[in-house]
Short mmCIF file of C-alpha atoms and ligand atoms in Angstrom, two decimals:
data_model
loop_
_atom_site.label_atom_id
_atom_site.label_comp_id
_atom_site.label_asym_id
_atom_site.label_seq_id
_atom_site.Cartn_x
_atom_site.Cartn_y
_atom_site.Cartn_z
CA UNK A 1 152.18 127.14 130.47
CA UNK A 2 153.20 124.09 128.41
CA UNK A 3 156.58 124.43 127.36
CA UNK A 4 157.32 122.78 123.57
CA UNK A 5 160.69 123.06 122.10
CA UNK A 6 160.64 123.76 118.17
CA UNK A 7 163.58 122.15 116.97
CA UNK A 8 165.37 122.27 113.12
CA UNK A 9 168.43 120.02 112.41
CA UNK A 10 170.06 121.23 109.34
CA UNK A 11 173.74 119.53 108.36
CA UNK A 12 175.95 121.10 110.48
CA UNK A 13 173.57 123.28 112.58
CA UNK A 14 171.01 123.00 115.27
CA UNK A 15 167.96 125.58 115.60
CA UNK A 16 165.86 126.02 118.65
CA UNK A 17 163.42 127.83 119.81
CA UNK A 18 161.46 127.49 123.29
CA UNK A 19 157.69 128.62 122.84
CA UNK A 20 155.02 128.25 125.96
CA UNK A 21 151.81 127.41 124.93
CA UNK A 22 148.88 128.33 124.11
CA UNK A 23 150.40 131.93 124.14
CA UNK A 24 152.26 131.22 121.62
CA UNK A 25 155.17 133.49 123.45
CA UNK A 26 159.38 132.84 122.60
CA UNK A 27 160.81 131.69 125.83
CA UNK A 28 164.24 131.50 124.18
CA UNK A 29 165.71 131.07 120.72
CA UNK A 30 169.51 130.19 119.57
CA UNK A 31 171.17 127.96 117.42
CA UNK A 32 174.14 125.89 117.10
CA UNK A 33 176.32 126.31 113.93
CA UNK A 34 179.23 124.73 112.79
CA UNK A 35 178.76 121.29 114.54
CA UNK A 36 181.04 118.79 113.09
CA UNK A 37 183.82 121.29 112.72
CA UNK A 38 186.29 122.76 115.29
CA UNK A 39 184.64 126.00 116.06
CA UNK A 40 181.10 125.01 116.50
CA UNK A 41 179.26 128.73 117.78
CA UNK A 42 176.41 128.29 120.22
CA UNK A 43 174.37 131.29 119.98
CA UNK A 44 170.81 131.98 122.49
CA UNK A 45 168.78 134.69 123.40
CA UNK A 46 167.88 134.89 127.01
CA UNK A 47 165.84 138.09 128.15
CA UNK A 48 166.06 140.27 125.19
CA UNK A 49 170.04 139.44 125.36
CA UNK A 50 172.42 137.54 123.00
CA UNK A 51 175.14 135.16 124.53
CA UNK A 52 177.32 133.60 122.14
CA UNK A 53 180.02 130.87 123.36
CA UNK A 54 182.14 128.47 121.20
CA UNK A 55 182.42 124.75 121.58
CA UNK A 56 183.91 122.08 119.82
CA UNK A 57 180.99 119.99 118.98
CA UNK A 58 181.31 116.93 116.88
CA UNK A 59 177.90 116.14 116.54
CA UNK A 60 173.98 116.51 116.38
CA UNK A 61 173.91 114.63 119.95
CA UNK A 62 176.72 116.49 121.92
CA UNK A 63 174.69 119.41 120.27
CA UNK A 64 171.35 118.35 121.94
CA UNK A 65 172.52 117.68 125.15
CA UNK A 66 175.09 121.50 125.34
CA UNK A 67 171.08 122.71 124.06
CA UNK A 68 169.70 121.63 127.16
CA UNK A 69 172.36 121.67 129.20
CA UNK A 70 172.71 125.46 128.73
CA UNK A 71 168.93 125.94 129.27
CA UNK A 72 169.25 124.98 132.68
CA UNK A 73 172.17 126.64 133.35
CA UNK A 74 171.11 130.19 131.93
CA UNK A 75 168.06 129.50 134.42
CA UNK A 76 165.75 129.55 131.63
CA UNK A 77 164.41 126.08 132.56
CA UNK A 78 164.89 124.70 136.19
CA UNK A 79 164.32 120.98 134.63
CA UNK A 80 163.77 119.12 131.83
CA UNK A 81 160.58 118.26 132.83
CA UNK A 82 158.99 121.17 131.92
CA UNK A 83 159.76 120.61 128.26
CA UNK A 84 156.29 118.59 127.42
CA UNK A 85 157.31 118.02 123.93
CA UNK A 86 159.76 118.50 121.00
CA UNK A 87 158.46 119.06 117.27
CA UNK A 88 161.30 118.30 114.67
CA UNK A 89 160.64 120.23 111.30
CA UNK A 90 161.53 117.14 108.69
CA UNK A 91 162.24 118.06 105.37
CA UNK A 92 160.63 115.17 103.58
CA UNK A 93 157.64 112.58 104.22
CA UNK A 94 157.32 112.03 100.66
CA UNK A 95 153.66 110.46 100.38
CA UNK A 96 153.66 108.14 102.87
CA UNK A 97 154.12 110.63 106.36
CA UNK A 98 151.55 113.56 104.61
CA UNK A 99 150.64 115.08 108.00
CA UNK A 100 152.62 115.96 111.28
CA UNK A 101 152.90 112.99 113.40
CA UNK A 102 154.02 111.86 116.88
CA UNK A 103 157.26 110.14 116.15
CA UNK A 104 157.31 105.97 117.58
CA UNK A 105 159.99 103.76 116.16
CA UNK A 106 157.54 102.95 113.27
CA UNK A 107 158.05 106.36 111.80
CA UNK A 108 161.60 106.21 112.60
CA UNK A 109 162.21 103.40 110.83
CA UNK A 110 160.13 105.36 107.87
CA UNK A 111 162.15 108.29 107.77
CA UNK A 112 164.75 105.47 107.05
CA UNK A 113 163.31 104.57 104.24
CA UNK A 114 163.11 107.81 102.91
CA UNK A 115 166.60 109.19 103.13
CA UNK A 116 167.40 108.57 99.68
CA UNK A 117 164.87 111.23 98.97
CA UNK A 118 167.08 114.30 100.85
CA UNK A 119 169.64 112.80 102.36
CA UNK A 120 171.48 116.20 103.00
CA UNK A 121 168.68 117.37 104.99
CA UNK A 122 166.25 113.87 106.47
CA UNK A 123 170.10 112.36 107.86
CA UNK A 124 170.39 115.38 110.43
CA UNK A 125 166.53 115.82 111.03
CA UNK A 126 167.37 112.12 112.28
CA UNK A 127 170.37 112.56 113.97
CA UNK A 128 168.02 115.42 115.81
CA UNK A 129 164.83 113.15 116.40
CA UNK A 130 167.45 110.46 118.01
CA UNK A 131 169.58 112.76 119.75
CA UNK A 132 166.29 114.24 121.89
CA UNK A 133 164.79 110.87 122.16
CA UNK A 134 167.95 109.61 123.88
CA UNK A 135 168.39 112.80 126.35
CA UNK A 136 164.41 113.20 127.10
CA UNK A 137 163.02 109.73 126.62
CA UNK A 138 159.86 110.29 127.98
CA UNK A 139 159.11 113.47 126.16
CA UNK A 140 157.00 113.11 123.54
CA UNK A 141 158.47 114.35 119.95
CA UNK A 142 156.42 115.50 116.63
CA UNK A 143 157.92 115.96 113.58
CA UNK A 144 156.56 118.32 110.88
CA UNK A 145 156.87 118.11 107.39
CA UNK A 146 157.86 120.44 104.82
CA UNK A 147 156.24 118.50 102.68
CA UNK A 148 153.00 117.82 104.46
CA UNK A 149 151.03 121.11 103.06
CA UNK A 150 151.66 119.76 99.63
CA UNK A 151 150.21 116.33 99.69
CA UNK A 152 146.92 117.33 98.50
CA UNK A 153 148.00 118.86 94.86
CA UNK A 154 146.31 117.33 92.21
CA UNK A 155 147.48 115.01 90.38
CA UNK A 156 147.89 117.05 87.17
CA UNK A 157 149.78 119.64 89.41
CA UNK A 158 152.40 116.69 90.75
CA UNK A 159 153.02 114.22 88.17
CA UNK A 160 155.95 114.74 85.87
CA UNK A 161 155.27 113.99 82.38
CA UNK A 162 157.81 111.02 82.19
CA UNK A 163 157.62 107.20 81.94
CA UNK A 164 154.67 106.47 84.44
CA UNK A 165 156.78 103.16 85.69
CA UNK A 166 159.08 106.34 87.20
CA UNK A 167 156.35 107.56 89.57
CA UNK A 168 154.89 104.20 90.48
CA UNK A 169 158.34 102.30 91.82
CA UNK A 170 160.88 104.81 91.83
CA UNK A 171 158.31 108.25 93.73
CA UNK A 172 159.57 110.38 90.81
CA UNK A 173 156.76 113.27 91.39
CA UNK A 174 156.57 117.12 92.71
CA UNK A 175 156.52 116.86 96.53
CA UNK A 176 157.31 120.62 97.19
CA UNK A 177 158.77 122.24 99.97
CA UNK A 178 158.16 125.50 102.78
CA UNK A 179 155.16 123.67 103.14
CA UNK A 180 155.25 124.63 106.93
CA UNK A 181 156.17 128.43 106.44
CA UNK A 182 153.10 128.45 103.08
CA UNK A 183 150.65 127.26 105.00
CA UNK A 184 151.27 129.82 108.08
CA UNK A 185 151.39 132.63 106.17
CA UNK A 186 148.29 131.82 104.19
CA UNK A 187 146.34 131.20 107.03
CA UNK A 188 147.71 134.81 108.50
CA UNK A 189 147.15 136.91 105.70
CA UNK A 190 143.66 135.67 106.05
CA UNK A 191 142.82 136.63 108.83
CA UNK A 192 144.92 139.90 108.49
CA UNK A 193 142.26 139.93 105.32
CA UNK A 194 139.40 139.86 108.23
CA UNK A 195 138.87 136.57 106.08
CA UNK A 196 138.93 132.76 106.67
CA UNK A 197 141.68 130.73 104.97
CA UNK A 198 138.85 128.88 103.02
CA UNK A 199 137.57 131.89 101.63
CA UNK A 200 141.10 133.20 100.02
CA UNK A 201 142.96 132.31 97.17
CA UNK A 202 146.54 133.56 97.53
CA UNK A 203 150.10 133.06 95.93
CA UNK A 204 152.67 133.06 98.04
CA UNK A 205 156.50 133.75 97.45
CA UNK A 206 158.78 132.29 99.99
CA UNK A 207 162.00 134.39 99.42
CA UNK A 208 164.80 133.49 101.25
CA UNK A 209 167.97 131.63 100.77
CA UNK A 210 166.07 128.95 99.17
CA UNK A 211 162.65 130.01 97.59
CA UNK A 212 159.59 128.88 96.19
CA UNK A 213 156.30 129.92 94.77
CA UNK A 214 152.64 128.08 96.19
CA UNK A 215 149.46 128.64 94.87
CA UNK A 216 147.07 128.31 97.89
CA UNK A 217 143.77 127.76 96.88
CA UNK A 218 141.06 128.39 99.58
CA UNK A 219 143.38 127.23 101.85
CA UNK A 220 144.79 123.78 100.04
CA UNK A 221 147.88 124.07 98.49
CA UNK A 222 147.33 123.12 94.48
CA UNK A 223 150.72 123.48 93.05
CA UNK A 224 154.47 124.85 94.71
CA UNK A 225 157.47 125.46 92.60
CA UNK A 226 159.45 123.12 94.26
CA UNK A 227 159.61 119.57 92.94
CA UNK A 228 160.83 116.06 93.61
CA UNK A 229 163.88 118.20 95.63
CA UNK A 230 163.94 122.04 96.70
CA UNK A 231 166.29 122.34 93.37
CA UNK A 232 163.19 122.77 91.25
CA UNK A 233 161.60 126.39 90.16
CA UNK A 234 162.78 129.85 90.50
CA UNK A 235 166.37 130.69 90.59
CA UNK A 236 167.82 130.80 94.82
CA UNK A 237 170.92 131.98 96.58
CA UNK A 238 172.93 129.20 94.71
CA UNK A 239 170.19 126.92 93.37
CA UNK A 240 169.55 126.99 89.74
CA UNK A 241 165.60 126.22 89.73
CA UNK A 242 164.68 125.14 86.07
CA UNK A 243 166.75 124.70 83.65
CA UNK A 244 166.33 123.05 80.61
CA UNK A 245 167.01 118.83 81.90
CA UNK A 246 169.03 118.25 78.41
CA UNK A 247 172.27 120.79 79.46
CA UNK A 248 172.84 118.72 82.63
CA UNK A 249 174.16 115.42 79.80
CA UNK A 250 175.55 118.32 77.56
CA UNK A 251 177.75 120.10 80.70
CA UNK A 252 179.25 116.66 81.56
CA UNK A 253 180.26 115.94 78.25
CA UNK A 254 181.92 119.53 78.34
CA UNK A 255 183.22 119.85 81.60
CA UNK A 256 184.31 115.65 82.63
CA UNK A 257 182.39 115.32 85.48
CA UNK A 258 179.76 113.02 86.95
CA UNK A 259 175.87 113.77 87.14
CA UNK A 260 176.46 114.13 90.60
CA UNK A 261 178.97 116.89 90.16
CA UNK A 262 176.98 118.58 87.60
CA UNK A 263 174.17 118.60 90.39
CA UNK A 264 176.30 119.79 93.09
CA UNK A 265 176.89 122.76 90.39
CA UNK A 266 172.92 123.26 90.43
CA UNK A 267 172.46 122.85 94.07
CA UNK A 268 175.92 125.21 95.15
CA UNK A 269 177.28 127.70 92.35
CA UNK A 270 174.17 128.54 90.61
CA UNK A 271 171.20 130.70 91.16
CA UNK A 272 172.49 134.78 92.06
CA UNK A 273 175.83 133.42 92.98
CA UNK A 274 176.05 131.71 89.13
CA UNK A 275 175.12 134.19 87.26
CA UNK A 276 176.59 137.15 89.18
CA UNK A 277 179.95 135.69 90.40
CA UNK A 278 179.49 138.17 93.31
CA UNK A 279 177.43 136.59 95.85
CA UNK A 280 174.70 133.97 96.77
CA UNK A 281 173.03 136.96 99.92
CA UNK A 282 170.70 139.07 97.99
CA UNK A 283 171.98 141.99 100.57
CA UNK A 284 175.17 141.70 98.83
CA UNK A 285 173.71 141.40 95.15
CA UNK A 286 171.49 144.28 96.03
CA UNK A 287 174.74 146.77 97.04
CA UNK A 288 176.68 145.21 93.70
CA UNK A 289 173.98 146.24 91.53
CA UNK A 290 173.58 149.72 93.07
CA UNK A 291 177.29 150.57 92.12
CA UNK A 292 176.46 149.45 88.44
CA UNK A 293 177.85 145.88 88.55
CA UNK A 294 175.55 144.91 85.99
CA UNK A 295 176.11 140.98 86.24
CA UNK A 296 174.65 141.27 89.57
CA UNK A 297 171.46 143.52 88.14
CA UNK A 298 171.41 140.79 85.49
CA UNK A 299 170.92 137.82 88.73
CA UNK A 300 168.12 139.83 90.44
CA UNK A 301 166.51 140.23 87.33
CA UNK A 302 166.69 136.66 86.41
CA UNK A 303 164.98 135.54 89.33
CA UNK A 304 162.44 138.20 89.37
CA UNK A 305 161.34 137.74 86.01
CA UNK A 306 160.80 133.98 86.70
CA UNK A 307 158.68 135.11 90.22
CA UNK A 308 156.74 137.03 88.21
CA UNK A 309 156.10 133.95 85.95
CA UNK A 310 155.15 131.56 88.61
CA UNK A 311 152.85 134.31 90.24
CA UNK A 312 151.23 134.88 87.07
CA UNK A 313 150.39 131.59 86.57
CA UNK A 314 149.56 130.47 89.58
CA UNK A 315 146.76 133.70 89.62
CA UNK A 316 145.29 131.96 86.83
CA UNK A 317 145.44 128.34 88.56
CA UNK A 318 144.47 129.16 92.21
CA UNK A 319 141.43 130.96 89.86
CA UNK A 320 141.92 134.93 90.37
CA UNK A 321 144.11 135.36 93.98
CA UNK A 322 142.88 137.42 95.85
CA UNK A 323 146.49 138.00 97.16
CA UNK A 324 150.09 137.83 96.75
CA UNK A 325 152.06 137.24 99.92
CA UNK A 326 156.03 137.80 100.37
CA UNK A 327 157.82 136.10 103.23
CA UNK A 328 161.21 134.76 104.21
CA UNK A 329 164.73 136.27 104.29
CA UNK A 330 164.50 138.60 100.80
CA UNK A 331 160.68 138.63 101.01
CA UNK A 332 160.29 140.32 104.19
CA UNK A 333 163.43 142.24 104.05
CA UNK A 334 164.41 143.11 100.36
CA UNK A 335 162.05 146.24 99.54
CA UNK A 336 163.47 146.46 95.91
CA UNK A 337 163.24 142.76 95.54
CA UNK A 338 159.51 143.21 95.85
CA UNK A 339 159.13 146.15 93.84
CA UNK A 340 161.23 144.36 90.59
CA UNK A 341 159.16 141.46 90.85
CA UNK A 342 155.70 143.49 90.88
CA UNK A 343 156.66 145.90 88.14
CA UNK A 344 156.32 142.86 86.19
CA UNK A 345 152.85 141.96 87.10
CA UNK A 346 151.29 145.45 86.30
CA UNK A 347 149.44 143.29 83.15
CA UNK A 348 147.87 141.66 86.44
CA UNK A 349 146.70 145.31 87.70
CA UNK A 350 148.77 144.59 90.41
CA UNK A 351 150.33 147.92 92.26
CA UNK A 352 152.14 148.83 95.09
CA UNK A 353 152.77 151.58 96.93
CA UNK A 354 156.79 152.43 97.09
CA UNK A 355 156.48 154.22 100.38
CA UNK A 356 154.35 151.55 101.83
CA UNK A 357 157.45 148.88 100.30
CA UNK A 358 159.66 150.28 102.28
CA UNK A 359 159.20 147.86 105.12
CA UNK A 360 160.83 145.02 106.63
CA UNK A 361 159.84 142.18 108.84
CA UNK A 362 156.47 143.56 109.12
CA UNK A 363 153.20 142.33 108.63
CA UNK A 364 151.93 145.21 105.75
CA UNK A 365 149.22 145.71 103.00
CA UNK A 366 152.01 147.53 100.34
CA UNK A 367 149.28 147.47 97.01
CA UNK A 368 147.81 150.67 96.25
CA UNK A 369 143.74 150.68 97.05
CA UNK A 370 143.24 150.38 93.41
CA UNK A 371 145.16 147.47 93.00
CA UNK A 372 143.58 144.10 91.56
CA UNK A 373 145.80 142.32 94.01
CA UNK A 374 146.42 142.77 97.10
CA UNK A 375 150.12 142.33 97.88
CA UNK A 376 151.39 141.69 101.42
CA UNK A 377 154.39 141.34 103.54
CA UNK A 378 154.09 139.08 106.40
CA UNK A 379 156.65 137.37 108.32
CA UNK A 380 156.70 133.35 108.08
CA UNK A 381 156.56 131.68 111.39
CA UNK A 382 157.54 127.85 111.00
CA UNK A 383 158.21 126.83 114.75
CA UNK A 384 155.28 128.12 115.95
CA UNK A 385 153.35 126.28 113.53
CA UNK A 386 155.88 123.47 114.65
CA UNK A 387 154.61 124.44 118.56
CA UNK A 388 151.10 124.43 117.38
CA UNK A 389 151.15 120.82 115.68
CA UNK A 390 153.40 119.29 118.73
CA UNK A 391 150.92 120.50 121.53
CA UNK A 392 147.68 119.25 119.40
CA UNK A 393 149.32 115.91 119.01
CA UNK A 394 151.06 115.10 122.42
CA UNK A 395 147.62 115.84 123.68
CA UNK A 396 145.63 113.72 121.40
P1 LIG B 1 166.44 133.06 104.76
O1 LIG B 1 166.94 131.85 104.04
O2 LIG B 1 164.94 133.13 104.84
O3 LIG B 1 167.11 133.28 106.09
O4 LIG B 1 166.84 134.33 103.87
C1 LIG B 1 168.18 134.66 103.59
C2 LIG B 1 168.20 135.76 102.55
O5 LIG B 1 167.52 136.91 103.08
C3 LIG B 1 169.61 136.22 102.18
O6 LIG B 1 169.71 136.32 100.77
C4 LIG B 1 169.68 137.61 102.79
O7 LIG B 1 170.48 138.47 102.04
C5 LIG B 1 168.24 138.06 102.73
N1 LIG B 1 168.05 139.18 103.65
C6 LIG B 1 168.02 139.16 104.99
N2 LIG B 1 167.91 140.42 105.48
C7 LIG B 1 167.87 141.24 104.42
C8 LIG B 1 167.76 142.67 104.24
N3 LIG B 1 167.68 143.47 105.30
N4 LIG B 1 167.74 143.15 102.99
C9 LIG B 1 167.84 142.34 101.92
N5 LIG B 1 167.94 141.00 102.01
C10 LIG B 1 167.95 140.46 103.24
#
């Protein structure tokens, strides 16, 4: 069994999970949080059982190397060798890396290039990439892009309609994001549709902490609610999605501060934490509203109405979908999340069943037979898509 470590370098964490291949089985999963700060938590799950240890780990590369040192020690490998390759999910490859690719200096020294683009998330997808080339030099490393699914929107569906001169030298244009977790669970809910990909047209909503909407058309993604950054679209945990461009001028005029800091406002306090004051975890927006806080009703409803706008259209663009997948954190988990944001798309003759919504982290048909959509729960899987890319292209 080919072992291929799916790895995720966020800015102060490090996710990993072990998957042998082809199987497609989890040898181990963990993660390590906190990295950079004095009470870094190194979590795993060996055997069904969850060991949890704290370090102090100042960076991406001691993290890599406790990783691996702890995978041998906890007997789950008996040496690196067996790792045959590492696949890095990368946030960005804007339009010049638009499929996964086995990482050389060249598309190192790309990813350089890029970092402008997301520098919150491509700096530690670097720091990651480096860190594993240094420990396992001779293992071969993919990396994955978010991004990648998207690179064949139309143009229409990608250009912004400003000064042309912004696209051509500055890359001003939608990119979209949860490209790796929209194409997986199109593909799935194809084949849970005893249907090939190319056959279904599907809009998918990718609810989690950060969120976005893709039309999937016959298995192409054609548009994504995400845009030149993951800021763009519906309303998130703390994101703002669209607003109107004009109040970000107007709000530093009011409040004295930079565009950055207006941004960070966007990126931070906004989305259900903004408008509710309570909370950016939809668990904890969900309890607020159910003891009549209506500010945190008023978040929830916010974001579902503008789901329910983005699924709407993108019925219409994808050309009639045949489904409408949830996935991610709130989509697989949040039961009345789902139900808010359908009870607006009854125009749609869209209908679920309640009793068949009350679900989580299961792969479920919840419409009602009579529904005009079908409307699914199925849970995204990015690293083994990650496993699945990595093992095609060490092998190539
Ligand atoms: P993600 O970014 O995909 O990990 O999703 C995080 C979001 O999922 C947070 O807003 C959580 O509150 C939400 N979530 C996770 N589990 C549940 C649950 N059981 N019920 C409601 N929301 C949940």
């Amino acid at each position: 069994m080919a072992k291929i470590m799916a790895v995720n370098a966020g800015s102060s964490s490090l996710k990993f999970q072990l998957i042998g291949m082809p199987e497609e089985t989890v040898i181990t999963t963990g993660i390590v949080e906190r990295i950079g700060m004095k009470d870094s938590v190194f979590t795993i799950k060996v055997n069904g059982e969850k060991i949890q240890q704290m370090f102090d780990i100042d960076n991406h590369a001691v993290a890599t190397k406790l990783v691996l040192d702890k995978l041998i020690e906890l007997g789950v490998i008996q040496s690196f060798d067996e790792i045959e390759g590492v696949g890095h999910r990368v946030v960005h490859g804007a339009d010049v890396l638009t499929e996964s690719v086995l990482i050389t200096d060249k598309e190192i020294a790309i990813l350089e290039e890029l970092v402008d683009l997301a520098p919150l998330h491509l700096i530690p997808n670097l720091t990651g990439i480096k860190a594993f080339k240094e420990i396992l030099p001779t293992v071969k490393q993919v990396a994955v892009f978010d991004t990648a699914f998207h690179a064949h929107m139309p143009e229409e569906a990608y250009m912004y309609a400003v000064p042309y001169d912004w696209y051509e030298r500055h890359a001003v244009r939608k990119y979209g994001f949860h490209g790796t977790s929209h194409k997986y669970v199109s593909e799935r809910v194809a084949v849970l549709m005893g249907k090939e990909p190319k056959d279904v047209n599907v809009v998918v909503c990718h609810l989690g902490n950060g969120a976005s909407i893709c039309a999937v058309k016959g298995g192409v993604s054609i548009d994504t609610s995400m845009g030149f950054t993951p800021l763009e679209g519906i309303p998130m945990g703390t994101r703002s999605g669209n607003i109107d461009p004009a109040v970000i001028e107007y709000m530093m005029v009011k409040k004295g501060k930079s565009a950055r800091e207006i941004t960070a406002i966007l990126n931070k306090q906004s989305g259900y934490l903004g408008v509710s004051g309570v909370s950016s975890d939809s668990r904890d927006l969900w309890d607020a509203a159910n003891r009549g806080n209506a500010r945190a009703r008023l978040a929830l409803d916010v974001q579902a109405k503008r789901i329910a706008d983005y699924v709407a259209s993108y019925h219409c663009y994808v050309g009639g979908a045949d489904a409408i997948v949830f996935t991610a954190g709130i989509g697989e988990n949040a039961p009345s999340t789902r139900s808010i944001i359908c009870a607006r798309l009854t125009a749609l003759g869209v209908a679920i069943d309640e009793a068949k919504n009350e679900c989580r982290g299961v792969e479920r048909l919840i419409s009602t037979p009579d529904s005009k959509i079908q409307v699914w729960v199925v849970p995204t899987n990015e690293e083994v898509m990650i496993a699945r890319d990595t093992v095609r292209l060490i092998h190539a």
